[in-house]
PDB file of C-alpha atoms in Angstrom:
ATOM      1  CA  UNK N 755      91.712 103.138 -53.900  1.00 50.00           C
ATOM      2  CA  UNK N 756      89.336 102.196 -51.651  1.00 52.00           C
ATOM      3  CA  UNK N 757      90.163  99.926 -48.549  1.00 54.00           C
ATOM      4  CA  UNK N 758      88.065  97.032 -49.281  1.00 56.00           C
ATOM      5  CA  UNK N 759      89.378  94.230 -50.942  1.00 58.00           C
ATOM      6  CA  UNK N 760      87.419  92.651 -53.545  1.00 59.00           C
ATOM      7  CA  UNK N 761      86.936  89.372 -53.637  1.00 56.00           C
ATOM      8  CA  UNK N 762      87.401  86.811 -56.404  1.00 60.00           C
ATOM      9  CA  UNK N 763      84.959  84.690 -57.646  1.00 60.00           C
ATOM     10  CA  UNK N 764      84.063  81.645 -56.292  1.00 58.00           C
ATOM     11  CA  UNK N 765      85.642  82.529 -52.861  1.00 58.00           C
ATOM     12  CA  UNK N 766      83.824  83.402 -50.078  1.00 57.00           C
ATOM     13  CA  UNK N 767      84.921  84.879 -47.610  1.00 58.00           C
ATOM     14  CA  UNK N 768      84.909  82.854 -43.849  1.00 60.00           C
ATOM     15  CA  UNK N 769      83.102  84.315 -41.475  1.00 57.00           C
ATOM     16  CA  UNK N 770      84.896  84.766 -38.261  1.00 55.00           C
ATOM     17  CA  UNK N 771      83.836  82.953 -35.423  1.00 55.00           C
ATOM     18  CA  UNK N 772      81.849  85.734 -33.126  1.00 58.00           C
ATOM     19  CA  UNK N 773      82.843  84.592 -29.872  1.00 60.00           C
ATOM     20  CA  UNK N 774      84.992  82.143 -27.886  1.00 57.00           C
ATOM     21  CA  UNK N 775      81.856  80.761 -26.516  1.00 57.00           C
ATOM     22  CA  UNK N 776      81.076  79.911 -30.305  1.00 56.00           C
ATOM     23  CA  UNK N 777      84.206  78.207 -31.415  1.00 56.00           C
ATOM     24  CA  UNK N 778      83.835  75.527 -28.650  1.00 59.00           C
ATOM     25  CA  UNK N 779      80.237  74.962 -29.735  1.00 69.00           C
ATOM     26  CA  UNK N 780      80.863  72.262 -32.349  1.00 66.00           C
ATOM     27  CA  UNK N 781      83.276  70.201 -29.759  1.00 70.00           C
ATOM     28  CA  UNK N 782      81.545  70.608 -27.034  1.00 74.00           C
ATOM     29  CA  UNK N 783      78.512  69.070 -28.962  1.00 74.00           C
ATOM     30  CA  UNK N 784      80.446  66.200 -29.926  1.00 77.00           C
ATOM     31  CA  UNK N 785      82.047  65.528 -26.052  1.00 79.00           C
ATOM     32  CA  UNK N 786      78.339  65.956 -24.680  1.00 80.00           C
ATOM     33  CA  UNK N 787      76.890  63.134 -27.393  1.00 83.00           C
ATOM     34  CA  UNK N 788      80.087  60.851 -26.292  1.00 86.00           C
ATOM     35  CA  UNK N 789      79.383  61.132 -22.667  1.00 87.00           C
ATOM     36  CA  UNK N 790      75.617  60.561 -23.699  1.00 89.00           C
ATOM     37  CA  UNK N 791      76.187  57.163 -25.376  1.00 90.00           C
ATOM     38  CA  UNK N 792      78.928  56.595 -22.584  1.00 90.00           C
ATOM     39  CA  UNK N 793      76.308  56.895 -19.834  1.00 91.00           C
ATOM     40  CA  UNK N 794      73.846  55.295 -21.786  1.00 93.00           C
ATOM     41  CA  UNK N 795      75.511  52.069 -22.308  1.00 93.00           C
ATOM     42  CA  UNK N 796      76.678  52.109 -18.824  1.00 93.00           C
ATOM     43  CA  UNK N 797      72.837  52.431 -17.533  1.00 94.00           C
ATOM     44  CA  UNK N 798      72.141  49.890 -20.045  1.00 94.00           C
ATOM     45  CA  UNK N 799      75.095  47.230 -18.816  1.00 94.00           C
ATOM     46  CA  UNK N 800      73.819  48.132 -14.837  1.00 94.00           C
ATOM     47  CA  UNK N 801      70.634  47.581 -16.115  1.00 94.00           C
ATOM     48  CA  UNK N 802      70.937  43.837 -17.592  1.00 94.00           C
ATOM     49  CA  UNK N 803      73.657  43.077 -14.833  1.00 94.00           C
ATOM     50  CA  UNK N 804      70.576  43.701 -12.007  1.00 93.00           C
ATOM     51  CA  UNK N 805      68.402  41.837 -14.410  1.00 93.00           C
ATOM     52  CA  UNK N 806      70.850  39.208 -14.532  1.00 93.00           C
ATOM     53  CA  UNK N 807      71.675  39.078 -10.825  1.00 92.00           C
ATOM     54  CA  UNK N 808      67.969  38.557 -10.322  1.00 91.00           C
ATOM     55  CA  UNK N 809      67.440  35.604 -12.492  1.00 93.00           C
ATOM     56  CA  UNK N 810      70.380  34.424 -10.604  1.00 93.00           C
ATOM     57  CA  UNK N 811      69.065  35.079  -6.796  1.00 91.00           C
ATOM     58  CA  UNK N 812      65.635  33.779  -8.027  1.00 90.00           C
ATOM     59  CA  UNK N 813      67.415  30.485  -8.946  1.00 92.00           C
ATOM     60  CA  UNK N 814      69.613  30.327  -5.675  1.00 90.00           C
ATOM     61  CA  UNK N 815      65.993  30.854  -3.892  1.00 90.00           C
ATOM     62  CA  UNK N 816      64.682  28.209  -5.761  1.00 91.00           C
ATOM     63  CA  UNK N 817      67.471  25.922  -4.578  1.00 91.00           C
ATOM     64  CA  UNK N 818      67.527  26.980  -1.088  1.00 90.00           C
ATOM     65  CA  UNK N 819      63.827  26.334  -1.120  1.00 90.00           C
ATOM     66  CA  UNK N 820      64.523  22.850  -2.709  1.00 91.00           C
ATOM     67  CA  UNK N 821      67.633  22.308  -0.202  1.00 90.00           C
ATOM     68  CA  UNK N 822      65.516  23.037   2.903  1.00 88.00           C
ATOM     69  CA  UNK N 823      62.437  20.858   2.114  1.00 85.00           C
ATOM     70  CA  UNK N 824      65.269  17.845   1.483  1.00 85.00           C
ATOM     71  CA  UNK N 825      66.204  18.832   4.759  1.00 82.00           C
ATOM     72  CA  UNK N 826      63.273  18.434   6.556  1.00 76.00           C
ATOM     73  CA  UNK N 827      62.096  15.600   4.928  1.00 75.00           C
ATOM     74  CA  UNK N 828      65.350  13.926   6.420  1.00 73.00           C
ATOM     75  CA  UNK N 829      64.687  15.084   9.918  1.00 69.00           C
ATOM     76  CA  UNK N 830      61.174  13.605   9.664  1.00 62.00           C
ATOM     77  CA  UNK N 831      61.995  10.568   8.174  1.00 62.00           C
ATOM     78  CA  UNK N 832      65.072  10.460  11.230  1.00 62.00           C
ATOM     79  CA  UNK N 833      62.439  11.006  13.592  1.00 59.00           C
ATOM     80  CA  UNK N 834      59.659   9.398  11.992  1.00 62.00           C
ATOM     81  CA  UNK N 835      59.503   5.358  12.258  1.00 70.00           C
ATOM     82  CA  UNK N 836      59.538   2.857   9.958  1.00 74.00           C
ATOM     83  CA  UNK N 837      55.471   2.723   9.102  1.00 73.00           C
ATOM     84  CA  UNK N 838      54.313   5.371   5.952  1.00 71.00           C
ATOM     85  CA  UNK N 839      50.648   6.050   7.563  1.00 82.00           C
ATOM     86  CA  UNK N 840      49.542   7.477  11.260  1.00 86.00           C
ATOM     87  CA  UNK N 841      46.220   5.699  12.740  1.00 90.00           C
ATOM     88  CA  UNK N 842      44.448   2.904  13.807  1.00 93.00           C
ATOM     89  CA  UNK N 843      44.589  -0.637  11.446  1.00 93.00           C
ATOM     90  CA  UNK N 844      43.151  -4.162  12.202  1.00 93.00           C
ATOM     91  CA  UNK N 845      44.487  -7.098  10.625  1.00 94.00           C
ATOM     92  CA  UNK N 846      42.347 -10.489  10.844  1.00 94.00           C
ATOM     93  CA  UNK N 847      44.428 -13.722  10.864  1.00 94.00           C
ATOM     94  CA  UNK N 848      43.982 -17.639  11.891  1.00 93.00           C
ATOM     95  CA  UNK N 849      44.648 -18.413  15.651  1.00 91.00           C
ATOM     96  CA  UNK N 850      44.446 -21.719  17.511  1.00 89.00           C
ATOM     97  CA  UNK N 851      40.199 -21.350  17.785  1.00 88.00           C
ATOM     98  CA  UNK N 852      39.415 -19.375  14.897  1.00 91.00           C
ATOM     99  CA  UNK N 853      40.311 -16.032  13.607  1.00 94.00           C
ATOM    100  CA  UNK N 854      41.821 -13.173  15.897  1.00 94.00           C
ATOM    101  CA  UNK N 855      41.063  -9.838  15.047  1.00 95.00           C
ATOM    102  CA  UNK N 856      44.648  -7.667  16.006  1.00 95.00           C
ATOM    103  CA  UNK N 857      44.799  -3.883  16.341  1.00 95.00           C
ATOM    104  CA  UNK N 858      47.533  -1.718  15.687  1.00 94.00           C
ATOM    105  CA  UNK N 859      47.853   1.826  16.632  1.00 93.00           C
ATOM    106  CA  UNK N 860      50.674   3.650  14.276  1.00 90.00           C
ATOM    107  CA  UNK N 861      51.709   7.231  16.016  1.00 87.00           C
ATOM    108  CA  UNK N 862      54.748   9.146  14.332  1.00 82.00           C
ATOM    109  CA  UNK N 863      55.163   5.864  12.037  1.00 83.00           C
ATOM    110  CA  UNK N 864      56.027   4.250  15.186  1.00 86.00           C
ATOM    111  CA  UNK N 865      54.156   1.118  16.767  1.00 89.00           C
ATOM    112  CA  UNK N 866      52.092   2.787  19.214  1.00 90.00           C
ATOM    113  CA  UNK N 867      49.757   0.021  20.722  1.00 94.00           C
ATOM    114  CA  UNK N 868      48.541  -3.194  19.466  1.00 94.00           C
ATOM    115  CA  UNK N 869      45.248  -5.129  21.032  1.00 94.00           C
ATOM    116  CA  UNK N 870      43.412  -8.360  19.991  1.00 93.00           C
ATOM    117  CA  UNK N 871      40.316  -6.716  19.317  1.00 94.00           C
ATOM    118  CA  UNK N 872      38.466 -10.206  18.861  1.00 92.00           C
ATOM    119  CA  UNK N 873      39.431 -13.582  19.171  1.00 91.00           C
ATOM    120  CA  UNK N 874      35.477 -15.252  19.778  1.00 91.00           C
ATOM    121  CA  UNK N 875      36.923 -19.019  19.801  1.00 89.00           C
ATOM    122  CA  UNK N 876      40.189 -18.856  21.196  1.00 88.00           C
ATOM    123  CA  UNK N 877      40.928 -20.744  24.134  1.00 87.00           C
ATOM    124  CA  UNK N 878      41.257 -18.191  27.437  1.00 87.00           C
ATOM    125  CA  UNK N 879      44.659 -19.499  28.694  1.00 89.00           C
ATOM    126  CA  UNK N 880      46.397 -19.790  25.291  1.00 87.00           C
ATOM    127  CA  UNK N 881      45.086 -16.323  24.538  1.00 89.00           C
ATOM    128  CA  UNK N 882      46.469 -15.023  27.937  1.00 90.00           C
ATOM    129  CA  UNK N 883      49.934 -16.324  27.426  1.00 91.00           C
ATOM    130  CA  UNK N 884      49.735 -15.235  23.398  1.00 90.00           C
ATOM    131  CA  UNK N 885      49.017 -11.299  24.821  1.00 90.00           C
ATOM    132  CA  UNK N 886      52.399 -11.191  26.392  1.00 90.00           C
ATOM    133  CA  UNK N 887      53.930 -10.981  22.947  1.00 92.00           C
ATOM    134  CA  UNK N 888      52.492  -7.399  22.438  1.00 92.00           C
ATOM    135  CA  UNK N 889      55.033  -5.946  24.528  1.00 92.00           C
ATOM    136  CA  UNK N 890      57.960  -7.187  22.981  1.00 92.00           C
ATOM    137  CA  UNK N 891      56.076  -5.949  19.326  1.00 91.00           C
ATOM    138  CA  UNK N 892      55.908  -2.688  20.410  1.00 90.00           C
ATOM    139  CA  UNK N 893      59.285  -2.421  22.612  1.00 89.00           C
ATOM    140  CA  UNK N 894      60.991  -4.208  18.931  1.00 88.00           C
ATOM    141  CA  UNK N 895      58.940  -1.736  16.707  1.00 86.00           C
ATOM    142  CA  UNK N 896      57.968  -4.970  14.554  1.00 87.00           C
ATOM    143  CA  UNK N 897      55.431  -7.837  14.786  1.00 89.00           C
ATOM    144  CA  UNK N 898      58.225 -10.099  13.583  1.00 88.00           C
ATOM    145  CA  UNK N 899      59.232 -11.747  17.639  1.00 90.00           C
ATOM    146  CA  UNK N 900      59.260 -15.133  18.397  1.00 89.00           C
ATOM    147  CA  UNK N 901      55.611 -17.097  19.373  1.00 88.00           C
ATOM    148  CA  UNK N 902      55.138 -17.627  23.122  1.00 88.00           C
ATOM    149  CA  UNK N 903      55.981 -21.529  23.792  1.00 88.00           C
ATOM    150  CA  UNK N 904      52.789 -23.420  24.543  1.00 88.00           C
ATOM    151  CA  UNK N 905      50.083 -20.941  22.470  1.00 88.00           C
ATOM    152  CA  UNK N 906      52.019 -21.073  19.317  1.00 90.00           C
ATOM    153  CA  UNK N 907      48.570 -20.638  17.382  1.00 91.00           C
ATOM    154  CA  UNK N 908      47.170 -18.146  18.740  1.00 91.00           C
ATOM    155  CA  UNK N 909      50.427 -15.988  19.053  1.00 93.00           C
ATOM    156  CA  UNK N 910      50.200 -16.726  15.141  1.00 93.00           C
ATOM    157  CA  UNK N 911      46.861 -15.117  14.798  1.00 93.00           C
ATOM    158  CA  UNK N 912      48.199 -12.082  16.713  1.00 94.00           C
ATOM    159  CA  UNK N 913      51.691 -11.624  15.083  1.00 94.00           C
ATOM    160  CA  UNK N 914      50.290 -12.277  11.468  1.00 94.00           C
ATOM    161  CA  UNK N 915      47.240  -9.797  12.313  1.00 94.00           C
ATOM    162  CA  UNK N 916      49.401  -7.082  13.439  1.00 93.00           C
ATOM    163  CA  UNK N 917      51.524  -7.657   9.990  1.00 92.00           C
ATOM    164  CA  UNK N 918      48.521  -7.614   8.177  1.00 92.00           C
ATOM    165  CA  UNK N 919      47.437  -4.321  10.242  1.00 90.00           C
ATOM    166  CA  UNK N 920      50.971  -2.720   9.803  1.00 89.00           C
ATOM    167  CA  UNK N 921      51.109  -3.498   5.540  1.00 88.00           C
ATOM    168  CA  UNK N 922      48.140  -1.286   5.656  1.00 86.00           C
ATOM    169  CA  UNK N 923      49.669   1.290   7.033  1.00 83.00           C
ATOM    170  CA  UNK N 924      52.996   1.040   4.859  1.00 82.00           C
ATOM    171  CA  UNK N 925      50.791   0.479   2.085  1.00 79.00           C
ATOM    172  CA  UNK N 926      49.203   4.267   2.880  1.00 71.00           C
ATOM    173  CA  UNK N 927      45.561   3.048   3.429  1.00 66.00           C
ATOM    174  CA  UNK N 928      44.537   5.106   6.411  1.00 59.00           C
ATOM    175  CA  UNK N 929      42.514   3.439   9.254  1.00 53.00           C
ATOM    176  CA  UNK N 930      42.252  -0.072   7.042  1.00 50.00           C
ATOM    177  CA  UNK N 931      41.304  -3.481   7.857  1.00 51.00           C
ATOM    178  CA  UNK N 932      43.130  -6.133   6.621  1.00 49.00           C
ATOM    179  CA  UNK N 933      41.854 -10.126   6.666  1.00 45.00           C
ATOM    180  CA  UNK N 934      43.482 -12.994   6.221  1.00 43.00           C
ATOM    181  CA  UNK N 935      43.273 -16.816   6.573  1.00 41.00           C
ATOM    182  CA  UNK N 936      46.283 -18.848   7.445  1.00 39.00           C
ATOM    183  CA  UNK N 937      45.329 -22.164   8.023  1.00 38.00           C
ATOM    184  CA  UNK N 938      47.727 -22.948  10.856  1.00 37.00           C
TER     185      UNK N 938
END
């Protein structure tokens, strides 16, 4: 009798792996597609953690931003005086001889300078001793000071001018005239 075997039906016969190389084939191919999806989902989890650290740092910029322009606005309004509008405003009010036209110069919302800019009918020494009131406006920062004794009128004219003039400027009407007629 021959060697060979015969074989029975329905059995086939297994082939034999040819080399080492071969029998690690099939594992090898399952490790490699594991570390695939492995370093896939890692890239994919750096990936949205970047994307989320951006929409993060973009919101904390956005907030700094925010922060720093509250900051400054602060500082100016520390620094900055009382009145909303820089320039030059003219209030007209009643004085002792007629109306008195008052000018007030805003700088840094501070008084800067106030001048009767016309005051046809007033009476020359009255108006002289009402003038000395300017100082104490702009030293005070406010038109609200006490009349000079003995030109009550026409300090009037002047102190309710240079309100007049200074609600302009609060009121954010650059350079504006303001008229009024208090019957004093």
């Amino acid at each position: 009798m021959s060697a060979a075997r015969t074989l029975r039906p329905g059995r086939a016969k297994r082939a034999a792996p040819r080399t080492a190389e071969a029998r690690e084939t099939v594992p090898n191919l399952l490790v490699r597609k594991r570390n695939f999806i492995a370093k896939t989902v890692n890239v994919a989890v750096i990936g949205a953690l970047a994307v989320g650290f951006s929409l993060w740092a973009a919101d904390a910029n956005a907030a700094d931003a925010m922060v720093q322009k509250q900051i400054q606005e602060a500082e100016r309004s520390a620094t900055r005086g009382p009145y909303a509008v820089d320039g030059v405003f003219t209030g007209t009010a009643q004085g002792y001889g007629g109306p008195v036209t008052t000018q007030v110069t805003v700088k840094d919302g501070y008084i800067d300078d106030v001048q009767v800019v016309d005051a046809p009918n007033e009476d020359g020494p009255y108006l002289e001793q009402a003038v000395k009131l300017i100082d104490d406006m702009i030293a005070r920062q406010t038109p609200n000071v006490d009349t000079v004794s003995g030109a009550t009128f026409s300090s009037a004219g002047i102190i309710n001018g240079a309100v007049q003039a200074l609600e302009a400027s609060n009121s954010g009407q650059a350079g504006a005239a303001a008229s009024a007629e208090d019957g004093e």
